XYZ file of C-alpha atoms in Angstrom:
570
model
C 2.979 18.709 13.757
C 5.482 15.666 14.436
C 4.478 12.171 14.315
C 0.970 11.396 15.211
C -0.506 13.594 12.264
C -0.902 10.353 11.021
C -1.308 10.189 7.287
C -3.458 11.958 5.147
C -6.356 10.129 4.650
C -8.047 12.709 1.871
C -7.531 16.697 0.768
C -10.413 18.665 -0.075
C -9.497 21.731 -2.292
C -12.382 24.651 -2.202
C -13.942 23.942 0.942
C -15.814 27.241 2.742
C -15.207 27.560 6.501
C -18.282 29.631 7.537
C -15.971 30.877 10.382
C -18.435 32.337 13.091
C -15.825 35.079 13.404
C -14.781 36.406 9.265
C -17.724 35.085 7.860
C -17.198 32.589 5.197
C -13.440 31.660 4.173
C -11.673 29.649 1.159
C -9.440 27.223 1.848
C -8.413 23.025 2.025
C -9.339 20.711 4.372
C -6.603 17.797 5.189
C -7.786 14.379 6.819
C -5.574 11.942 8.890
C -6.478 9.263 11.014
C -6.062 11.805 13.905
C -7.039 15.737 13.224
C -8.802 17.988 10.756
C -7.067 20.680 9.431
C -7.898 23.467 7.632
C -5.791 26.319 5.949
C -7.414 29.570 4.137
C -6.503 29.860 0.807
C -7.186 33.810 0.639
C -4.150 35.757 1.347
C -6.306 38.464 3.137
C -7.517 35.937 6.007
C -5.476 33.715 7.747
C -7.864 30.748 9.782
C -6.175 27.449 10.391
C -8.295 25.150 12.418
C -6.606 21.855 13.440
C -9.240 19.446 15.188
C -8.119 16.191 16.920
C -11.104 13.922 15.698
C -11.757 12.836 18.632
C -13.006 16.025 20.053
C -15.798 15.498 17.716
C -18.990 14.123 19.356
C -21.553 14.059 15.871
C -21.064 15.129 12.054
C -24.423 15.789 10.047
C -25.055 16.842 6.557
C -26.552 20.421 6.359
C -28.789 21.206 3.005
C -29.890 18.375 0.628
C -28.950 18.374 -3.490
C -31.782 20.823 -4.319
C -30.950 23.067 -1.345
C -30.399 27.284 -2.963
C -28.720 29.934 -1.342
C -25.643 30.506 -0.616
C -22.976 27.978 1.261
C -26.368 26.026 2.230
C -25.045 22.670 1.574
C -22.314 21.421 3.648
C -21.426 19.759 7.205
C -22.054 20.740 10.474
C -19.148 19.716 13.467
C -20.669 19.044 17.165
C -17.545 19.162 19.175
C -16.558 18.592 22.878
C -13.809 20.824 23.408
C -16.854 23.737 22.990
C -16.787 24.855 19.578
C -18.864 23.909 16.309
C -17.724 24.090 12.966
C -19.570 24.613 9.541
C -18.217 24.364 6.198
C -20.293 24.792 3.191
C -19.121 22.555 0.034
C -19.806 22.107 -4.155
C -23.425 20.737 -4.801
C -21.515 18.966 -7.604
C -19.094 16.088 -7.502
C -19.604 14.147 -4.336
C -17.204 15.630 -2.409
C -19.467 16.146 0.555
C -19.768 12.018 0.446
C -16.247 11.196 0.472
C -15.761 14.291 3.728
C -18.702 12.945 5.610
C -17.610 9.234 5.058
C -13.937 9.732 5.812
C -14.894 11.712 9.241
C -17.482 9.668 10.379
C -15.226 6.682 10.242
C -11.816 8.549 11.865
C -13.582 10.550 14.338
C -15.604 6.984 15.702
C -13.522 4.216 15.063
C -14.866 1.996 17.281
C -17.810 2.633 15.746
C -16.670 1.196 12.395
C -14.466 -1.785 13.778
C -11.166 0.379 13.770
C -8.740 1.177 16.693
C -8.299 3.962 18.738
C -5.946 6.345 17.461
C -3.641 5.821 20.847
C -2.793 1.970 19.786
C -2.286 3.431 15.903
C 0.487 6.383 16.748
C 4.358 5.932 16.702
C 5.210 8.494 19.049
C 8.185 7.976 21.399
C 9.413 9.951 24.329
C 12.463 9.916 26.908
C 9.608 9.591 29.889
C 7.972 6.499 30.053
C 4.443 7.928 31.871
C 3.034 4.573 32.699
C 5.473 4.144 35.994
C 4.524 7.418 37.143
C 1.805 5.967 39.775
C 2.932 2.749 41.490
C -0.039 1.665 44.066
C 2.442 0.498 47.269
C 4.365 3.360 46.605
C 2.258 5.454 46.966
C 0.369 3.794 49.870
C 3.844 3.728 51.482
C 4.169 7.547 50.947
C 1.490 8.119 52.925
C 2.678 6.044 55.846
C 0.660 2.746 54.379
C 0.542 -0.274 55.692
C 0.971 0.852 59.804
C -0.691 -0.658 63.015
C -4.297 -0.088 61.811
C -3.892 -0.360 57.915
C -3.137 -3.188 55.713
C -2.627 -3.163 52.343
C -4.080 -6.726 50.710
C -4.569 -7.966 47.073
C -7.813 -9.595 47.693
C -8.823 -8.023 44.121
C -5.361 -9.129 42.039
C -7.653 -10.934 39.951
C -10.383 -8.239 40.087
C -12.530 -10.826 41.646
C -14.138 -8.643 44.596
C -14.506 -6.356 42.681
C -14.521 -5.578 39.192
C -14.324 -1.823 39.158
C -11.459 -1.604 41.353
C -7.755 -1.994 41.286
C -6.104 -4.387 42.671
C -4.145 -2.975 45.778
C -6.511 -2.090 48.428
C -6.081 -0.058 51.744
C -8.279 -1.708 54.564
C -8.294 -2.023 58.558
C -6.044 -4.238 59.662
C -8.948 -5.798 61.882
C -10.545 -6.962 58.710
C -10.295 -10.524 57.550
C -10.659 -11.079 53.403
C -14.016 -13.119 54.345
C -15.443 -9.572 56.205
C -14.261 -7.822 52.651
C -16.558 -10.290 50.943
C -19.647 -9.935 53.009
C -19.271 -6.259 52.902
C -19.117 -6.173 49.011
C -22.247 -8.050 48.577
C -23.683 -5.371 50.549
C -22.427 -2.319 48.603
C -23.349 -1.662 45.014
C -21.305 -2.813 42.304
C -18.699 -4.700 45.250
C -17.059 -1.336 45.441
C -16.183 -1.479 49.715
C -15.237 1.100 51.813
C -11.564 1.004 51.077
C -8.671 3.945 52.092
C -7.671 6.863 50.004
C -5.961 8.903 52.190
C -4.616 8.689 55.520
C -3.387 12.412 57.315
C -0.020 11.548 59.029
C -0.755 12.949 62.144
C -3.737 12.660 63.142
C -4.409 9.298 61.222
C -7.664 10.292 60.433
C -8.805 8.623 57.027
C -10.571 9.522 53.518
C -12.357 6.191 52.818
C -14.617 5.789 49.171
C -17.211 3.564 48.556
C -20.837 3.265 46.657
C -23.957 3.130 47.986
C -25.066 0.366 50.494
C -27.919 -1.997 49.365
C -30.647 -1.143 51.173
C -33.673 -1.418 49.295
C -36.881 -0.953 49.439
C -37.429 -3.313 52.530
C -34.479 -1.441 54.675
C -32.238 -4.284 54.587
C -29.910 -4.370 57.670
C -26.149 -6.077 57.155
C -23.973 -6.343 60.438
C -20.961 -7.299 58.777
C -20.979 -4.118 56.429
C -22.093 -1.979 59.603
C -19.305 -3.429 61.677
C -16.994 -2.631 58.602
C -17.331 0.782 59.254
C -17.236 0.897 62.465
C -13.804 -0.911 61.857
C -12.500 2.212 60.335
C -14.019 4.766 62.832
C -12.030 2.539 65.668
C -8.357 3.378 63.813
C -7.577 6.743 64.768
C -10.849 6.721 67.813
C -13.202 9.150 65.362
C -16.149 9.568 68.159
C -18.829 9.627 64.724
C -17.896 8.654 61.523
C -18.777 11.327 59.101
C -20.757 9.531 55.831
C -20.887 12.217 52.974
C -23.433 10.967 50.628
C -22.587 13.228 47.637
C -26.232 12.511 46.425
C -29.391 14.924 47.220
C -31.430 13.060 49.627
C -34.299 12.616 47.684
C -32.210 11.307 45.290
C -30.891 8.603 47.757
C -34.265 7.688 48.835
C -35.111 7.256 45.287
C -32.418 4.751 44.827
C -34.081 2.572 47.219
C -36.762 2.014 44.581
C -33.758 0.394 42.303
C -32.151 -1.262 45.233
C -29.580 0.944 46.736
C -30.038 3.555 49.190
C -28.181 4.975 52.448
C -26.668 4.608 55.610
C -29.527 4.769 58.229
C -29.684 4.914 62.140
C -28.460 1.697 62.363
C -24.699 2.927 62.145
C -25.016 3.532 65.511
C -21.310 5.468 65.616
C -21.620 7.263 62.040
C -23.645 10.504 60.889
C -25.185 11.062 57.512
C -24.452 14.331 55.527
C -25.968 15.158 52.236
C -23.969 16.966 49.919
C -27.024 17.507 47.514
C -24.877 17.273 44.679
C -27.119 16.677 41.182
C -26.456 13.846 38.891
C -24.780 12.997 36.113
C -27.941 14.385 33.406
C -27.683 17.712 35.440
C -24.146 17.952 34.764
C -24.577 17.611 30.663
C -27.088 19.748 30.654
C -25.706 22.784 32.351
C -22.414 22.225 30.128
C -24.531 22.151 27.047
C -26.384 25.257 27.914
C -22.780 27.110 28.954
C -21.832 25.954 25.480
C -24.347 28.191 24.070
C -23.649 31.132 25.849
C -19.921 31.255 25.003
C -19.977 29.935 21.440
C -20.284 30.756 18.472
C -20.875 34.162 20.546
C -20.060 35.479 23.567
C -23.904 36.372 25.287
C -22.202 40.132 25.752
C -25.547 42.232 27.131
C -27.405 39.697 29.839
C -23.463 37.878 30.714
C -23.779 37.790 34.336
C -27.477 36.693 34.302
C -26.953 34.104 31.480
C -23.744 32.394 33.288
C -25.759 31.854 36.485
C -28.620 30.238 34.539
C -26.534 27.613 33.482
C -25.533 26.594 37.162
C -22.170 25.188 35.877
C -20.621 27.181 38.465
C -22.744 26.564 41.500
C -22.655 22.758 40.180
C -19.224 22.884 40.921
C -18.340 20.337 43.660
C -16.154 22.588 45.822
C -17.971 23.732 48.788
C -18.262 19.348 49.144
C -14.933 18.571 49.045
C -14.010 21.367 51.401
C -16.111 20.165 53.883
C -14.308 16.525 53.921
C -10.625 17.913 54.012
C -12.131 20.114 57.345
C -13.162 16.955 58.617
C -10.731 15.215 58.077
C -7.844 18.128 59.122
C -9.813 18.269 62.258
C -8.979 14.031 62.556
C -12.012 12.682 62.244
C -12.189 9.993 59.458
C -15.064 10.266 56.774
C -16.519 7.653 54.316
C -17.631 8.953 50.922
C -20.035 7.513 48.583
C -22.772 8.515 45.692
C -24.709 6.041 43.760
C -21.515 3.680 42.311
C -18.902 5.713 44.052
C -17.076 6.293 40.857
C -18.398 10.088 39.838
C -19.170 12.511 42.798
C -16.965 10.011 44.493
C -13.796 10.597 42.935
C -14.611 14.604 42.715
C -14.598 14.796 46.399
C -12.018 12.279 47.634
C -9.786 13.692 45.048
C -10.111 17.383 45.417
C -9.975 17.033 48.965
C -6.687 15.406 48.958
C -5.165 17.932 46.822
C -6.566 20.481 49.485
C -4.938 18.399 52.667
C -1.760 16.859 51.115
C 0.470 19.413 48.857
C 2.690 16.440 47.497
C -0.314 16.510 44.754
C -0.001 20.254 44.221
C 3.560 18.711 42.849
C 3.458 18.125 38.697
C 4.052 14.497 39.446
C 1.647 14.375 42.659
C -0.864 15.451 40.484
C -0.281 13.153 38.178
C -0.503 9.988 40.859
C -3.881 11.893 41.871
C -5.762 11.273 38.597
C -4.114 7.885 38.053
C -5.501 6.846 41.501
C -8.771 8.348 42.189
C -9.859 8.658 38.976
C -8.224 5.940 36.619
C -7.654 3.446 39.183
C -10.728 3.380 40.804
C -12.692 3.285 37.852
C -14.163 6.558 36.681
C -16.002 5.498 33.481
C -14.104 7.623 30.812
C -14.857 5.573 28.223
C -18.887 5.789 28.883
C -18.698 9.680 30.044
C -16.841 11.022 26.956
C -17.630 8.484 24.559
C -14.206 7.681 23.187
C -14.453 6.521 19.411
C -17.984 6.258 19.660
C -20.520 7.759 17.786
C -23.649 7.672 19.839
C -23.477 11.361 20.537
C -26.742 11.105 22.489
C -25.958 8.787 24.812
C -26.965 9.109 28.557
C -24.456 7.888 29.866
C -22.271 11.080 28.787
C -21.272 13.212 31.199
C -18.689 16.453 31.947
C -17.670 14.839 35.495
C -13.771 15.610 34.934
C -14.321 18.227 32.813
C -15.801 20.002 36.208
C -13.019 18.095 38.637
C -10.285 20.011 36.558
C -12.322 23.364 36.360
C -12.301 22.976 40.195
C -8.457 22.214 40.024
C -8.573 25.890 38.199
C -10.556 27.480 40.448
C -8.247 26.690 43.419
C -5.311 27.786 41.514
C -6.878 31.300 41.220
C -7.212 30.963 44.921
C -3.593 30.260 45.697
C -1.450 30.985 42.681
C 1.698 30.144 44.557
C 0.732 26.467 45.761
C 1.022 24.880 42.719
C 4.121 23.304 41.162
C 1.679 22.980 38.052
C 0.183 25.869 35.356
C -2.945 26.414 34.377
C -1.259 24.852 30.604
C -1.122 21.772 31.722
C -4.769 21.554 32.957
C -5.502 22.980 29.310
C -3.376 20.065 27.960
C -4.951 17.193 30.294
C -8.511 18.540 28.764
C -7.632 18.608 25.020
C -5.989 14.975 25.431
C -9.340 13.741 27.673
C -10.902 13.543 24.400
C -8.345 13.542 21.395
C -7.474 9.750 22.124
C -3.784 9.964 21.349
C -3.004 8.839 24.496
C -4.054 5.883 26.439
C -4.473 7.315 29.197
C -8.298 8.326 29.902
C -9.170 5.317 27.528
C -11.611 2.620 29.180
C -14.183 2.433 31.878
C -11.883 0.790 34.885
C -8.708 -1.084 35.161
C -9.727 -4.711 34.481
C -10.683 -3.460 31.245
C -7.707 -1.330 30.387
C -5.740 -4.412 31.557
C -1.972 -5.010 30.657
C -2.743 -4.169 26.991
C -3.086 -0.454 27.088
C 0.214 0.310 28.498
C 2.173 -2.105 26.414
C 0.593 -0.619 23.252
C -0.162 2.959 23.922
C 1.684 6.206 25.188
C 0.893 8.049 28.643
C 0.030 11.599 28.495
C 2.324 12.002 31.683
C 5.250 10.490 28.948
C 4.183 13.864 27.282
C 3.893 15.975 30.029
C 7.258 14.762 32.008
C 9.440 15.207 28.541
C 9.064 18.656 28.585
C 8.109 19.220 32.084
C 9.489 23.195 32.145
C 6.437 24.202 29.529
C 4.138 23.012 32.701
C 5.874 24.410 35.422
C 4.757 27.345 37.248
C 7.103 30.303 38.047
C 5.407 31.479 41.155
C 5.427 28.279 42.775
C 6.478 28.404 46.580
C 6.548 24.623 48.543
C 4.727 24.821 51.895
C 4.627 21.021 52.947
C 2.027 21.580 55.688
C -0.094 23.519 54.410
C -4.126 22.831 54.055
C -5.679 24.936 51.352
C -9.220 26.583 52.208
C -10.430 28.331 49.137
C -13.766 29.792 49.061
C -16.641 27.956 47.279
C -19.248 30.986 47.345
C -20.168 31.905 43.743
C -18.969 35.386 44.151
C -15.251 33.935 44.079
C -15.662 31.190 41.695
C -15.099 32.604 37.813
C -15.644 30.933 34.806
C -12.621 29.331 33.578
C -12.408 31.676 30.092
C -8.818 30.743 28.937
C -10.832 26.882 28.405
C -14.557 27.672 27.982
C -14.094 31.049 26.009
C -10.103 29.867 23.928
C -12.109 29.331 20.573
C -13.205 33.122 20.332
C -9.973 35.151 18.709
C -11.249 38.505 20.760
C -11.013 37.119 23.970
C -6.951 37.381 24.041
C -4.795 35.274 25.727
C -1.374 36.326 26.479
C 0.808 35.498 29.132
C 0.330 37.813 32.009
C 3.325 40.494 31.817
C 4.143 39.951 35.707
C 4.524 35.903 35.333
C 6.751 36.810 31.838
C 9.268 39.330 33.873
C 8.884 36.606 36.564
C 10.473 34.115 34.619
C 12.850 36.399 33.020
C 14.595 37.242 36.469
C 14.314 33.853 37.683
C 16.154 32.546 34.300
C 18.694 35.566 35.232
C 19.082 34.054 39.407
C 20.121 30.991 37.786
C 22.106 32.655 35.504
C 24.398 33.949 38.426
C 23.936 31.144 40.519
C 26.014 28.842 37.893
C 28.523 31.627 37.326
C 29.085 31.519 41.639
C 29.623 27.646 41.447
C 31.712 27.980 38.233
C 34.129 30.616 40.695
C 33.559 28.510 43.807
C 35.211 25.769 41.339
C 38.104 27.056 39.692
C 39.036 28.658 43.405
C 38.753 25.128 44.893
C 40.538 23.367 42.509
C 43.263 26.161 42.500
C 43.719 26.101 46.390
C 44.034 22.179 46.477
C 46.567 21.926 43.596
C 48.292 23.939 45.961
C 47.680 21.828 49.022
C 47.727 18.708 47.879
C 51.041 16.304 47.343
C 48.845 14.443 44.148
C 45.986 15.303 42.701
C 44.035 12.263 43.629
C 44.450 12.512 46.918
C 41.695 15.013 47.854
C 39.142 13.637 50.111
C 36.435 15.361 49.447
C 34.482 16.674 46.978
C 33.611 20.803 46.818
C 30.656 21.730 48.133
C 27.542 22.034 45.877
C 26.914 25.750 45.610
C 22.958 25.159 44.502
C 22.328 23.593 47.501
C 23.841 26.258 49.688
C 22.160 29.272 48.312
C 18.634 28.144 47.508
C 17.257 30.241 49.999
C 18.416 33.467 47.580
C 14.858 35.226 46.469
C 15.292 37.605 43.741
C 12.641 40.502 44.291
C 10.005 40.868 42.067
């Protein structure tokens, strides 16, 4: 409900909702300029569907004017968020017209000329989610700039680079004319550039894309210095290269003009990660699709899952690898092709492995903002905001599987997390339902100042009503460098997202985490009734002491901090 239903744009009385589940139901369908909904009009059944249009990827007709049989003429619903609807509507009238017309032009309305929903909404919140990630603040959390790092704004008028944004972490050795040379020589200008730097052992995640080799082998001393320029900082013997690519995918590239890292970078070595590409990625989602929707593939489950490789696509074992690495100080380089896909998987998921600060609810937060919407991930092209070109190649599930991971190492370690597994649901649903600005655009130069004067933050969403997203089990270990296990025996398919549509898989909170929260509401329960005494007895004991009241020194002690070490037993 609340503001951004947006207003009706057209009610459809009598529409049939061949619900994979009760067969065929009754009811209305309501269109605004943000959702579908639908409401049974049979007392017996109660189905509600409520669809942000933006989860919808295509809308066809189904049946033609002389089609017979039963419910044969309608629409069919492609959706992202894995489900499909059908609904079947009168031959007579037009109304399928009028339904098809009004969807097609809300659910792609850049399509048709229109704006996104996001610049369209009213909403207002108490959080302003646009300040959440500031660039030198963040930099300076980690201990950014120091001795061997610099922070420069070479790219403030994304001039090096177009994909990037505009606070960059390089070696301090580094003049601005080395950055130059170096981004000629790396696809798309995107230079080896600092993510992460571990505090102690200054060891360094750098990202990248591909160097431009070629078919010829072309050599370039300034890029091979470069790296050797970030080996030097912390005294790495090698530098590690992760090329997230299968190799004879990166030998491929040559043909097109990219390529990798060969013996000439005398001080690094090459690892392959031999993770597939961005058409192997659609393809396994769209054949999970069809083994948990409409119906759950109950007889051949184990076998069917495993033939869609969405699991073993998963990027875990990579990013595992680069926060060992890197925990053991030596500094690593990531790339893939552009260095904006595979790139961001690893570099991100091995940061939340190696620094807990984005286990936090914020922290994770700053996360996506950086390695994802900062460094230009191409939402925009992967998910196809607004856009109805539902075929396009360029689509791809490469957050969708980043936040799956997320999932998987929550399983792993259920009390390292600040976060729930609700909030990962909600980051998901708002990936595609364009309310927020958020995951809108392909990079930073394009979001430009425009999107956050003009459009909410999810995080404003999020950080209102932070307690819905907070976990109860959470326990903060500062140090601590997560090593979950990336064999397919331990990974499990995330079924409160992938299976949620299906009303017989149930979902309920688990009964430990709801007696959980019950005695943790009761701690605090006891805790303010302890400060409330401590009070009254303070206050009582220095109106006897004290000549006038005002002339107390100092304040009583804050109970809360004293006795947050109590643990109430589970």
């Amino acid at each position: 409900g609340g503001t951004h239903l947006g207003p009706c744009k057209g009610s459809y009385k009598d529409v049939i909702y061949i619900c994979p589940f009760n067969g065929a139901v009754k009811g209305k369908v309501l269109i605004t300029n943000y959702r579908l909904y639908f409401k049974s009009s049979e007392a017996d059944v109660v189905v509600m569907l409520d669809v942000p249009l933006g989860a919808i990827s295509r809308v066809e007709k189904m049946g033609g004017a002389s089609s017979r049989g039963e419910n044969s003429y309608g629409l069919e619903i492609t959706c992202k968020d894995m489900r499909n609807l059908r609904f079947a509507l009168k031959q007579e009238g037009h109304s399928r017209r009028d339904i098809f017309e009004l969807l097609f032009r809300y659910a792609f309305p850049l399509s048709h000329g229109l704006r996104l929903f996001a610049y369209v909404t009213q909403e207002k919140y108490e959080e302003n989610g646009w300040t959440v990630y500031k660039p030198v603040e963040e930099f300076r959390r980690q201990g950014l700039p120091n001795n061997k790092w610099r922070l420069t704004f070479i790219n403030v008028h994304y001039e090096l680079c177009d994909t990037y944004p505009t606070v960059l972490a390089v070696p301090v050795k580094s003049k601005e004319e080395d950055l130059r040379r170096v981004a000629a020589f790396r696809s798309r200008g995107r230079i080896p550039v600092l993510s992460w730097i571990h505090r102690e052992n200054q060891a360094v995640i750098a990202r990248c894309s591909q160097p431009l080799v070629g078919m010829s082998g072309k050599r370039n001393k300034d890029d091979e210095r470069y790296l050797d320029l970030i080996r030097e900082a912390n005294d790495t013997t090698k530098l590690t290269i992760y090329d997230a690519r299968p190799s004879v995918n990166a030998v491929a590239n040559k043909a097109t003009g990219g390529g990798y890292e060969g013996d000439e970078y005398q001080n690094a070595e090459l690892i392959f990660l031999d993770i597939q590409n961005i058409h192997v990625m659609r393809e396994s989602l769209k054949k999970l699709k069809d083994i948990v929707y409409p119906h759950v593939e109950e007889s051949h489950w184990l076998s069917s899952l495993e033939s869609t490789h969405w699991l073993e696509h998963l990027v875990l074992s990579g990013a595992i690898q680069v926060a060992d690495r890197v925990s053991n100080g030596n500094s690593v380089v990531v790339h893939c092709s552009d260095g904006w896909d595979r790139t961001a998987q690893l570099t991100s998921l091995a940061m939340l492995l190696l620094d807990s600060h984005y286990r936090t609810l914020k922290g994770f937060q700053v996360l996506i903002e950086k390695e994802w919407i900062s460094f230009g991930h191409k939402f925009s092209s992967r998910i196809g905001h607004g856009d109805k070109n539902h075929a396009d190649q360029d689509r791809s599930p490469i957050f969708v599987q980043f936040i799956d991971c997320v999932w998987q190492i929550t399983k792993q370690f259920p009390t390292a997390f600040e976060f729930n597994e609700r909030l990962l649901l909600t980051i998901m649903d708002h990936l595609y339902s364009c309310r927020f600005g958020t995951f809108l655009y392909n990079c930073e130069s394009a979001r430009d100042q425009h999107v956050r004067k003009m459009t909410v933050s999810l995080w404003s969403l999020v950080n209102s009503k932070s307690d819905t997203y907070l976990n109860p089990f959470y326990t903060p270990e500062s140090g601590r460098v997560l090593y979950p296990v990336a064999s397919m025996r331990h990974l499990e398919l995330w079924v409160t997202y992938y299976i949620r549509w299906n009303p017989r898989i149930r979902h309920q909170q688990s009964p430990v985490e709801q007696r959980y929260k019950e005695l943790l509401a009761l701690r605090d329960e006891y805790l303010k009734k302890l400060e409330e005494l401590q009070r009254s007895d303070s206050s009582s004991s220095r109106l006897a002491n004290s000549p006038s009241p005002n002339t107390s020194s100092s304040p009583p002690p804050t109970p809360s901090k004293q006795y947050t070490h109590l643990q109430t037993p589970l």
